[in-house]
Amino acid sequence: MTPAAVIAGLGAWVPRRVVTNDMLAEELDTSDEWIRSRTGIVTRHVIEAGMATSDLAVEAGKRAIASACPLRPDALVLATVTPDHPCPATAPAVATRLGLDGIPAMDVAAVCSGFIYALAVGAGLIATEQATTVLVIGAEAYSTILDPQDRTTRPIFGDGAGAVVLRAGHRSEPGALLGMDLGSDGSGADLIQVMAGGSRQRGTGRPPGPGDHYFRMRGREVFQQAVFHMADTSCRVLKKVGWQPEDVDWLVAHQANVRIVHAVCAQMGIPAARAVVNLDRVGNTSAASIPLALADAVARGQLRADQRVLLTAFGGGLTWGAAALHWPQVHLTP
Ligand code: UT7
């Protein structure tokens, strides 16, 4: 029988430095009131100069491995769009620093849907018996790609990392990924973009156009797409696993904006009180968003073993995805 992928460990890490809305308002034409009311974000964590995504990934990975002890990962999938370098992938360096030399390690780039995509890749490695235990990390140093002068993006995003350990098991066990759905629409690629640094606009030795290395987002259009696709992909997963919206104990949606999370709830008929929200403290951390939200919900005693959980995300690409599972008993290590 095909082995199922079962969550067996969870870890999260955010850099120490906290940036408040008021701190941003000293540098940008914005206010605490605007950021809170339009996004729900109050603070976010930002790396110190010299730190990179792999540093965040290693911290979250260490904690997930400790949480899954004595299991030892034999594959690593890292979701990120802020790799340490355009080449090579960041995952092999993370594996080596975690003492996992020799295992297959790869990056997955699906922007804010990255963690759900990486979960699917991890589950695929287990299903095809390429691996028995997969460390799946979502890590982003988003502050490194934001335009410091752009008030439409800088208040939204934060840095951080979260990880789970997937192990081979049986569908009937708590923690088994019962159903997943993934999708993309490249016609919306220009809604969320970094223009330079890839093969379309590669380095010539001369400085790139102003701001071409910075992240740009057409926020209002992304908002509408995010609500539609997170609700749509979630409904497809519910259908696959035979759950009704009222069966969902916790919706763990990508933490982009509290208005988006609540709009997804409204569209699906899930009470807003059943949505996990930690974006007020960490902002939008892209691929790290879902595991950070899971860890926060476990730490606060909201998310408990055997509860029915629906994960969903939307991001640049455009990409989206969802997954359903019964939450397992997992322990967090500080
Ligand atoms: O993670 C991947 C997915 N990402 C998302 O899902 C993000 C989706 N988008 C959003 O969350 C929201 O669109 C934003 C939070 C980015 C923006 O909120 P909004 O309610 O859609 O605002 P808007 O872009 O329609 O802008 C409204 C006004 C504009 O001024 P005018 O044109 O009405 O005069 C903006 O220039 O607010 C202005 N504005 C700001 N004002 C103060 C934009 N950013 C700021 C700011 N402070 N930081």
CSV table of C-alpha atoms and ligand atoms in Angstrom, one decimal:
chain,number,residue,atom,x,y,z
A,1,MET,CA,0.0,0.0,0.0
A,2,THR,CA,1.3,3.5,-0.8
A,3,PRO,CA,2.6,5.1,2.4
A,4,ALA,CA,0.9,8.3,3.6
A,5,ALA,CA,2.8,11.4,4.7
A,6,VAL,CA,2.2,12.0,8.4
A,7,ILE,CA,3.2,15.2,10.3
A,8,ALA,CA,5.5,14.1,13.2
A,9,GLY,CA,7.3,17.3,14.3
A,10,LEU,CA,6.9,21.1,14.1
A,11,GLY,CA,9.3,23.9,14.6
A,12,ALA,CA,9.4,27.7,14.1
A,13,TRP,CA,11.8,30.6,14.5
A,14,VAL,CA,11.6,34.3,14.0
A,15,PRO,CA,14.5,36.8,14.3
A,16,ARG,CA,14.7,38.7,17.5
A,17,ARG,CA,14.4,42.2,16.0
A,18,VAL,CA,10.8,43.5,16.1
A,19,VAL,CA,9.7,46.4,13.9
A,20,THR,CA,6.5,48.2,14.9
A,21,ASN,CA,4.1,50.1,12.7
A,22,ASP,CA,5.2,53.3,14.5
A,23,MET,CA,8.8,52.6,13.6
A,24,LEU,CA,7.8,52.3,10.0
A,25,ALA,CA,5.7,55.5,10.2
A,26,GLU,CA,8.9,57.4,11.1
A,27,GLU,CA,10.4,56.4,7.7
A,28,LEU,CA,7.4,56.1,5.4
A,29,ASP,CA,4.3,58.0,4.6
A,30,THR,CA,2.1,55.7,6.6
A,31,SER,CA,0.6,55.2,10.1
A,32,ASP,CA,-0.1,52.6,12.7
A,33,GLU,CA,-3.8,53.2,12.1
A,34,TRP,CA,-3.6,52.6,8.3
A,35,ILE,CA,-1.5,49.4,8.7
A,36,ARG,CA,-3.7,47.9,11.5
A,37,SER,CA,-7.0,48.7,9.9
A,38,ARG,CA,-6.1,47.7,6.3
A,39,THR,CA,-4.0,44.6,7.2
A,40,GLY,CA,-4.3,43.6,10.9
A,41,ILE,CA,-0.5,43.7,11.2
A,42,VAL,CA,0.9,45.3,14.3
A,43,THR,CA,4.5,44.1,14.4
A,44,ARG,CA,6.9,42.0,12.2
A,45,HIS,CA,10.3,40.4,12.8
A,46,VAL,CA,13.2,41.5,10.6
A,47,ILE,CA,16.7,39.9,10.3
A,48,GLU,CA,19.9,41.7,11.3
A,49,ALA,CA,22.3,42.7,8.5
A,50,GLY,CA,24.5,39.7,7.5
A,51,MET,CA,21.8,37.1,8.2
A,52,ALA,CA,20.2,35.2,5.3
A,53,THR,CA,17.3,32.7,4.7
A,54,SER,CA,19.4,29.6,5.4
A,55,ASP,CA,20.1,31.0,9.0
A,56,LEU,CA,16.3,31.1,9.6
A,57,ALA,CA,15.7,27.7,7.9
A,58,VAL,CA,18.4,26.0,10.1
A,59,GLU,CA,16.8,27.4,13.3
A,60,ALA,CA,13.3,26.2,12.4
A,61,GLY,CA,14.7,22.9,11.0
A,62,LYS,CA,16.6,22.2,14.2
A,63,ARG,CA,13.4,22.7,16.3
A,64,ALA,CA,11.3,20.5,14.0
A,65,ILE,CA,13.8,17.7,14.1
A,66,ALA,CA,13.9,18.0,18.0
A,67,SER,CA,10.1,17.9,18.0
A,68,ALA,CA,10.1,14.7,15.8
A,69,CYS,CA,13.0,13.0,17.8
A,70,PRO,CA,14.2,10.2,17.4
A,71,LEU,CA,13.3,10.4,13.7
A,72,ARG,CA,16.0,11.6,11.3
A,73,PRO,CA,15.1,13.2,8.0
A,74,ASP,CA,16.4,11.4,4.8
A,75,ALA,CA,15.2,14.3,2.5
A,76,LEU,CA,14.8,18.0,2.8
A,77,VAL,CA,12.5,20.4,0.9
A,78,LEU,CA,12.9,24.1,1.4
A,79,ALA,CA,10.2,26.5,0.3
A,80,THR,CA,11.6,30.0,-0.4
A,81,VAL,CA,11.7,32.8,-2.9
A,82,THR,CA,14.5,34.6,-1.0
A,83,PRO,CA,17.3,32.0,-1.4
A,84,ASP,CA,20.7,32.9,-0.1
A,85,HIS,CA,21.9,33.0,-3.8
A,86,PRO,CA,20.2,32.7,-7.2
A,87,CYS,CA,22.5,29.6,-7.7
A,88,PRO,CA,22.9,27.1,-6.1
A,89,ALA,CA,19.7,26.2,-4.2
A,90,THR,CA,19.8,26.9,-0.5
A,91,ALA,CA,18.4,23.5,0.7
A,92,PRO,CA,21.7,21.6,0.4
A,93,ALA,CA,23.5,24.1,2.6
A,94,VAL,CA,20.7,23.9,5.2
A,95,ALA,CA,20.9,20.1,5.2
A,96,THR,CA,24.7,20.2,5.8
A,97,ARG,CA,24.3,22.7,8.6
A,98,LEU,CA,21.7,20.4,10.2
A,99,GLY,CA,24.1,17.4,10.1
A,100,LEU,CA,22.1,15.8,7.3
A,101,ASP,CA,24.9,15.6,4.7
A,102,GLY,CA,24.2,13.3,1.7
A,103,ILE,CA,20.4,13.5,1.7
A,104,PRO,CA,18.5,14.8,-1.3
A,105,ALA,CA,17.8,18.5,-0.7
A,106,MET,CA,15.9,20.9,-3.0
A,107,ASP,CA,14.3,24.4,-3.1
A,108,VAL,CA,10.7,24.9,-4.1
A,109,ALA,CA,9.7,28.4,-5.3
A,110,ALA,CA,6.0,29.1,-5.2
A,111,VAL,CA,6.1,32.4,-3.2
A,112,CYS,CA,3.4,32.5,-0.5
A,113,SER,CA,2.1,29.0,-1.5
A,114,GLY,CA,5.5,27.6,-1.2
A,115,PHE,CA,4.9,25.7,2.0
A,116,ILE,CA,1.9,23.8,0.6
A,117,TYR,CA,3.8,23.0,-2.6
A,118,ALA,CA,6.7,21.8,-0.5
A,119,LEU,CA,4.4,19.6,1.6
A,120,ALA,CA,3.1,18.0,-1.6
A,121,VAL,CA,6.7,17.4,-2.8
A,122,GLY,CA,7.6,15.9,0.6
A,123,ALA,CA,4.5,13.7,0.5
A,124,GLY,CA,5.4,12.6,-3.1
A,125,LEU,CA,8.9,11.6,-1.9
A,126,ILE,CA,7.3,9.4,0.7
A,127,ALA,CA,4.7,8.0,-1.6
A,128,THR,CA,7.3,6.9,-4.1
A,129,GLU,CA,9.5,5.5,-1.3
A,130,GLN,CA,12.4,7.9,-2.2
A,131,ALA,CA,12.3,8.9,1.5
A,132,THR,CA,10.8,7.8,4.8
A,133,THR,CA,11.2,11.1,6.7
A,134,VAL,CA,11.2,14.5,5.1
A,135,LEU,CA,12.0,17.8,6.6
A,136,VAL,CA,9.8,20.5,5.0
A,137,ILE,CA,10.8,24.0,5.7
A,138,GLY,CA,9.3,27.4,4.7
A,139,ALA,CA,11.8,30.2,5.2
A,140,GLU,CA,12.0,33.8,4.0
A,141,ALA,CA,14.2,36.8,4.5
A,142,TYR,CA,11.7,39.0,2.7
A,143,SER,CA,13.1,42.2,4.1
A,144,THR,CA,16.1,41.7,1.8
A,145,ILE,CA,13.9,42.1,-1.4
A,146,LEU,CA,11.6,44.9,-0.2
A,147,ASP,CA,12.0,48.5,-1.4
A,148,PRO,CA,12.7,50.5,1.8
A,149,GLN,CA,10.8,53.4,0.3
A,150,ASP,CA,7.7,51.4,-0.7
A,151,ARG,CA,4.9,51.9,1.7
A,152,THR,CA,2.7,49.5,-0.2
A,153,THR,CA,4.9,46.4,0.6
A,154,ARG,CA,7.3,47.2,3.4
A,155,PRO,CA,4.7,47.2,6.2
A,156,ILE,CA,3.1,44.0,4.9
A,157,PHE,CA,6.0,41.5,5.0
A,158,GLY,CA,8.2,40.0,7.7
A,159,ASP,CA,11.0,37.5,8.0
A,160,GLY,CA,10.8,34.0,9.6
A,161,ALA,CA,10.9,30.3,9.2
A,162,GLY,CA,8.7,27.3,10.1
A,163,ALA,CA,9.1,23.6,9.5
A,164,VAL,CA,7.5,20.2,9.8
A,165,VAL,CA,8.8,16.7,9.7
A,166,LEU,CA,6.8,14.3,7.6
A,167,ARG,CA,7.2,10.6,8.1
A,168,ALA,CA,5.9,7.6,6.2
A,169,GLY,CA,2.7,6.2,7.9
A,170,HIS,CA,-0.9,5.3,7.4
A,171,ARG,CA,-3.8,7.5,6.3
A,172,SER,CA,-5.7,6.5,9.4
A,173,GLU,CA,-3.2,8.1,11.7
A,174,PRO,CA,-3.6,11.7,13.1
A,175,GLY,CA,-1.2,14.0,11.1
A,176,ALA,CA,-1.7,12.1,7.8
A,177,LEU,CA,-2.2,14.5,4.8
A,178,LEU,CA,-5.6,13.2,3.8
A,179,GLY,CA,-6.1,15.3,0.7
A,180,MET,CA,-4.3,18.1,-1.2
A,181,ASP,CA,-5.0,20.5,-4.1
A,182,LEU,CA,-2.5,22.7,-6.0
A,183,GLY,CA,-3.0,25.1,-8.9
A,184,SER,CA,-1.4,28.0,-10.8
A,185,ASP,CA,-2.2,30.7,-13.3
A,186,GLY,CA,0.9,32.2,-15.1
A,187,SER,CA,-1.3,34.9,-16.8
A,188,GLY,CA,-1.2,36.7,-13.4
A,189,ALA,CA,2.6,36.5,-13.1
A,190,ASP,CA,3.0,40.3,-13.2
A,191,LEU,CA,0.8,40.9,-10.1
A,192,ILE,CA,3.7,39.8,-7.8
A,193,GLN,CA,7.2,40.1,-9.2
A,194,VAL,CA,10.9,40.9,-8.8
A,195,MET,CA,12.0,42.0,-12.3
A,196,ALA,CA,15.7,41.6,-12.2
A,197,GLY,CA,18.1,38.8,-11.2
A,198,GLY,CA,16.7,36.0,-13.4
A,199,SER,CA,17.4,35.0,-17.0
A,200,ARG,CA,14.9,37.6,-18.4
A,201,GLN,CA,16.8,40.5,-16.9
A,202,ARG,CA,20.1,39.1,-15.9
A,203,GLY,CA,23.1,40.9,-14.5
A,204,THR,CA,25.3,42.7,-17.1
A,205,GLY,CA,27.8,44.2,-14.7
A,206,ARG,CA,26.0,47.5,-14.9
A,207,PRO,CA,23.5,48.6,-12.2
A,208,PRO,CA,19.9,47.4,-13.0
A,209,GLY,CA,17.0,49.8,-13.5
A,210,PRO,CA,15.9,51.6,-10.4
A,211,GLY,CA,14.1,49.2,-8.1
A,212,ASP,CA,14.3,46.2,-10.5
A,213,HIS,CA,15.7,44.0,-7.7
A,214,TYR,CA,12.8,44.9,-5.4
A,215,PHE,CA,9.6,43.0,-4.9
A,216,ARG,CA,6.5,44.7,-6.4
A,217,MET,CA,2.9,43.7,-5.8
A,218,ARG,CA,-0.4,45.0,-7.3
A,219,GLY,CA,-2.1,44.7,-3.9
A,220,ARG,CA,-5.8,45.3,-4.7
A,221,GLU,CA,-5.9,42.8,-7.5
A,222,VAL,CA,-3.9,40.2,-5.4
A,223,PHE,CA,-6.4,40.7,-2.6
A,224,GLN,CA,-9.3,39.6,-4.8
A,225,GLN,CA,-7.4,36.7,-6.4
A,226,ALA,CA,-6.2,35.5,-2.9
A,227,VAL,CA,-9.7,35.3,-1.5
A,228,PHE,CA,-11.1,33.6,-4.6
A,229,HIS,CA,-8.4,31.0,-5.0
A,230,MET,CA,-7.9,30.1,-1.3
A,231,ALA,CA,-11.7,29.5,-0.9
A,232,ASP,CA,-11.8,27.6,-4.2
A,233,THR,CA,-8.8,25.3,-3.6
A,234,SER,CA,-10.1,24.7,0.0
A,235,CYS,CA,-13.5,23.6,-1.3
A,236,ARG,CA,-11.8,21.2,-3.7
A,237,VAL,CA,-9.9,19.6,-0.8
A,238,LEU,CA,-13.0,19.4,1.4
A,239,LYS,CA,-14.7,17.6,-1.4
A,240,LYS,CA,-11.8,15.2,-1.8
A,241,VAL,CA,-11.8,14.3,1.9
A,242,GLY,CA,-15.6,14.3,2.4
A,243,TRP,CA,-15.7,17.1,5.0
A,244,GLN,CA,-18.2,20.0,5.2
A,245,PRO,CA,-17.1,23.5,6.1
A,246,GLU,CA,-18.7,23.0,9.5
A,247,ASP,CA,-16.4,20.0,10.1
A,248,VAL,CA,-13.3,22.3,10.1
A,249,ASP,CA,-12.0,23.1,13.6
A,250,TRP,CA,-9.2,25.4,12.4
A,251,LEU,CA,-8.6,27.1,9.1
A,252,VAL,CA,-4.9,27.9,8.8
A,253,ALA,CA,-4.8,30.2,5.8
A,254,HIS,CA,-1.8,32.0,4.5
A,255,GLN,CA,-1.3,35.1,6.8
A,256,ALA,CA,-1.4,37.8,4.2
A,257,ASN,CA,-4.0,40.1,5.6
A,258,VAL,CA,-6.7,39.6,8.3
A,259,ARG,CA,-9.3,41.0,5.9
A,260,ILE,CA,-8.3,38.3,3.4
A,261,VAL,CA,-8.5,35.5,6.0
A,262,HIS,CA,-11.9,36.6,7.2
A,263,ALA,CA,-13.2,37.0,3.6
A,264,VAL,CA,-12.1,33.4,2.9
A,265,CYS,CA,-14.0,32.3,6.0
A,266,ALA,CA,-17.1,34.2,4.9
A,267,GLN,CA,-17.0,32.7,1.4
A,268,MET,CA,-16.7,29.2,2.8
A,269,GLY,CA,-19.1,29.5,5.6
A,270,ILE,CA,-16.5,28.9,8.3
A,271,PRO,CA,-16.8,31.2,11.4
A,272,ALA,CA,-14.0,33.7,11.6
A,273,ALA,CA,-13.3,32.5,15.2
A,274,ARG,CA,-12.1,29.3,13.7
A,275,ALA,CA,-9.3,31.0,11.7
A,276,VAL,CA,-5.8,30.9,13.2
A,277,VAL,CA,-4.4,34.5,13.1
A,278,ASN,CA,-0.8,35.4,14.0
A,279,LEU,CA,-0.1,37.9,11.3
A,280,ASP,CA,-0.7,40.7,13.8
A,281,ARG,CA,2.7,39.7,15.3
A,282,VAL,CA,4.7,38.4,12.3
A,283,GLY,CA,3.1,40.0,9.2
A,284,ASN,CA,3.1,38.2,5.9
A,285,THR,CA,6.1,35.8,6.0
A,286,SER,CA,5.4,34.2,2.6
A,287,ALA,CA,6.5,30.5,2.6
A,288,ALA,CA,7.0,30.5,6.3
A,289,SER,CA,3.5,31.8,7.0
A,290,ILE,CA,1.6,28.5,7.5
A,291,PRO,CA,4.1,26.6,9.7
A,292,LEU,CA,4.6,29.8,11.8
A,293,ALA,CA,0.8,30.0,12.2
A,294,LEU,CA,0.6,26.3,13.1
A,295,ALA,CA,3.3,26.7,15.8
A,296,ASP,CA,1.7,29.7,17.2
A,297,ALA,CA,-1.7,28.0,17.4
A,298,VAL,CA,-0.1,25.0,19.2
A,299,ALA,CA,1.9,27.2,21.6
A,300,ARG,CA,-1.3,29.1,22.5
A,301,GLY,CA,-3.2,25.9,23.1
A,302,GLN,CA,-5.7,26.6,20.3
A,303,LEU,CA,-4.7,23.7,18.0
A,304,ARG,CA,-5.0,20.3,19.7
A,305,ALA,CA,-4.6,16.7,18.7
A,306,ASP,CA,-7.4,15.2,16.6
A,307,GLN,CA,-8.9,18.5,15.5
A,308,ARG,CA,-9.7,18.9,11.8
A,309,VAL,CA,-7.4,21.3,10.1
A,310,LEU,CA,-7.6,22.9,6.7
A,311,LEU,CA,-4.5,24.6,5.4
A,312,THR,CA,-4.6,27.0,2.4
A,313,ALA,CA,-2.3,29.4,0.7
A,314,PHE,CA,-2.1,31.8,-2.3
A,315,GLY,CA,0.9,33.5,-3.7
A,316,GLY,CA,2.8,34.9,-6.7
A,317,GLY,CA,2.9,32.9,-9.8
A,318,LEU,CA,0.0,32.9,-9.4
A,319,THR,CA,-0.1,29.8,-7.3
A,320,TRP,CA,-2.4,28.3,-4.7
A,321,GLY,CA,-3.0,25.2,-2.7
A,322,ALA,CA,-4.7,23.5,0.2
A,323,ALA,CA,-4.4,20.4,2.5
A,324,ALA,CA,-6.6,18.7,5.1
A,325,LEU,CA,-5.5,16.6,8.1
A,326,HIS,CA,-6.4,15.6,11.6
A,327,TRP,CA,-3.9,17.5,13.8
A,328,PRO,CA,-1.4,15.1,15.5
A,329,GLN,CA,0.1,15.2,19.0
A,330,VAL,CA,3.3,17.2,18.5
A,331,HIS,CA,5.6,18.9,21.0
A,332,LEU,CA,7.2,22.2,20.4
A,333,THR,CA,10.8,22.9,21.5
A,334,PRO,CA,11.6,26.5,22.3
B,1,UT7,O1,1.3,37.1,0.1
B,1,UT7,C1,0.9,37.0,-1.2
B,1,UT7,C2,-0.5,37.5,-1.3
B,1,UT7,N1,-0.5,38.9,-0.9
B,1,UT7,C3,-1.6,39.4,-0.5
B,1,UT7,O2,-2.5,38.6,-0.4
B,1,UT7,C4,-1.7,40.9,-0.3
B,1,UT7,C5,-3.0,41.3,-0.8
B,1,UT7,N2,-3.3,42.7,-0.8
B,1,UT7,C6,-3.5,43.3,0.4
B,1,UT7,O3,-3.4,42.8,1.5
B,1,UT7,C7,-4.0,44.8,0.3
B,1,UT7,O4,-4.3,45.1,-1.0
B,1,UT7,C8,-2.9,45.8,0.8
B,1,UT7,C9,-2.8,45.7,2.3
B,1,UT7,C10,-1.6,45.5,0.1
B,1,UT7,C11,-3.4,47.2,0.5
B,1,UT7,O5,-4.7,47.4,1.1
B,1,UT7,P1,-5.9,48.0,0.2
B,1,UT7,O6,-7.0,48.2,1.1
B,1,UT7,O7,-6.1,47.1,-1.0
B,1,UT7,O8,-5.3,49.4,-0.2
B,1,UT7,P2,-5.1,50.0,-1.7
B,1,UT7,O9,-3.9,49.3,-2.4
B,1,UT7,O10,-6.4,49.9,-2.5
B,1,UT7,O11,-4.8,51.5,-1.4
B,1,UT7,C12,-5.7,52.4,-0.8
B,1,UT7,C13,-5.0,53.7,-0.5
B,1,UT7,C14,-4.2,54.2,-1.7
B,1,UT7,O12,-4.3,55.6,-1.8
B,1,UT7,P3,-5.4,56.3,-2.8
B,1,UT7,O13,-4.9,55.8,-4.2
B,1,UT7,O14,-6.7,55.7,-2.4
B,1,UT7,O15,-5.1,57.7,-2.5
B,1,UT7,C15,-2.8,53.8,-1.4
B,1,UT7,O16,-1.8,54.7,-2.0
B,1,UT7,O17,-4.1,53.5,0.5
B,1,UT7,C16,-2.8,54.0,0.1
B,1,UT7,N3,-1.8,53.2,0.8
B,1,UT7,C17,-1.3,53.5,2.0
B,1,UT7,N4,-1.6,54.5,2.8
B,1,UT7,C18,-0.9,54.6,4.0
B,1,UT7,C19,-1.1,52.1,0.4
B,1,UT7,N5,-0.3,51.7,1.3
B,1,UT7,C20,-0.4,52.5,2.3
B,1,UT7,C21,0.3,52.6,3.6
B,1,UT7,N6,0.0,53.7,4.4
B,1,UT7,N7,1.2,51.7,4.0
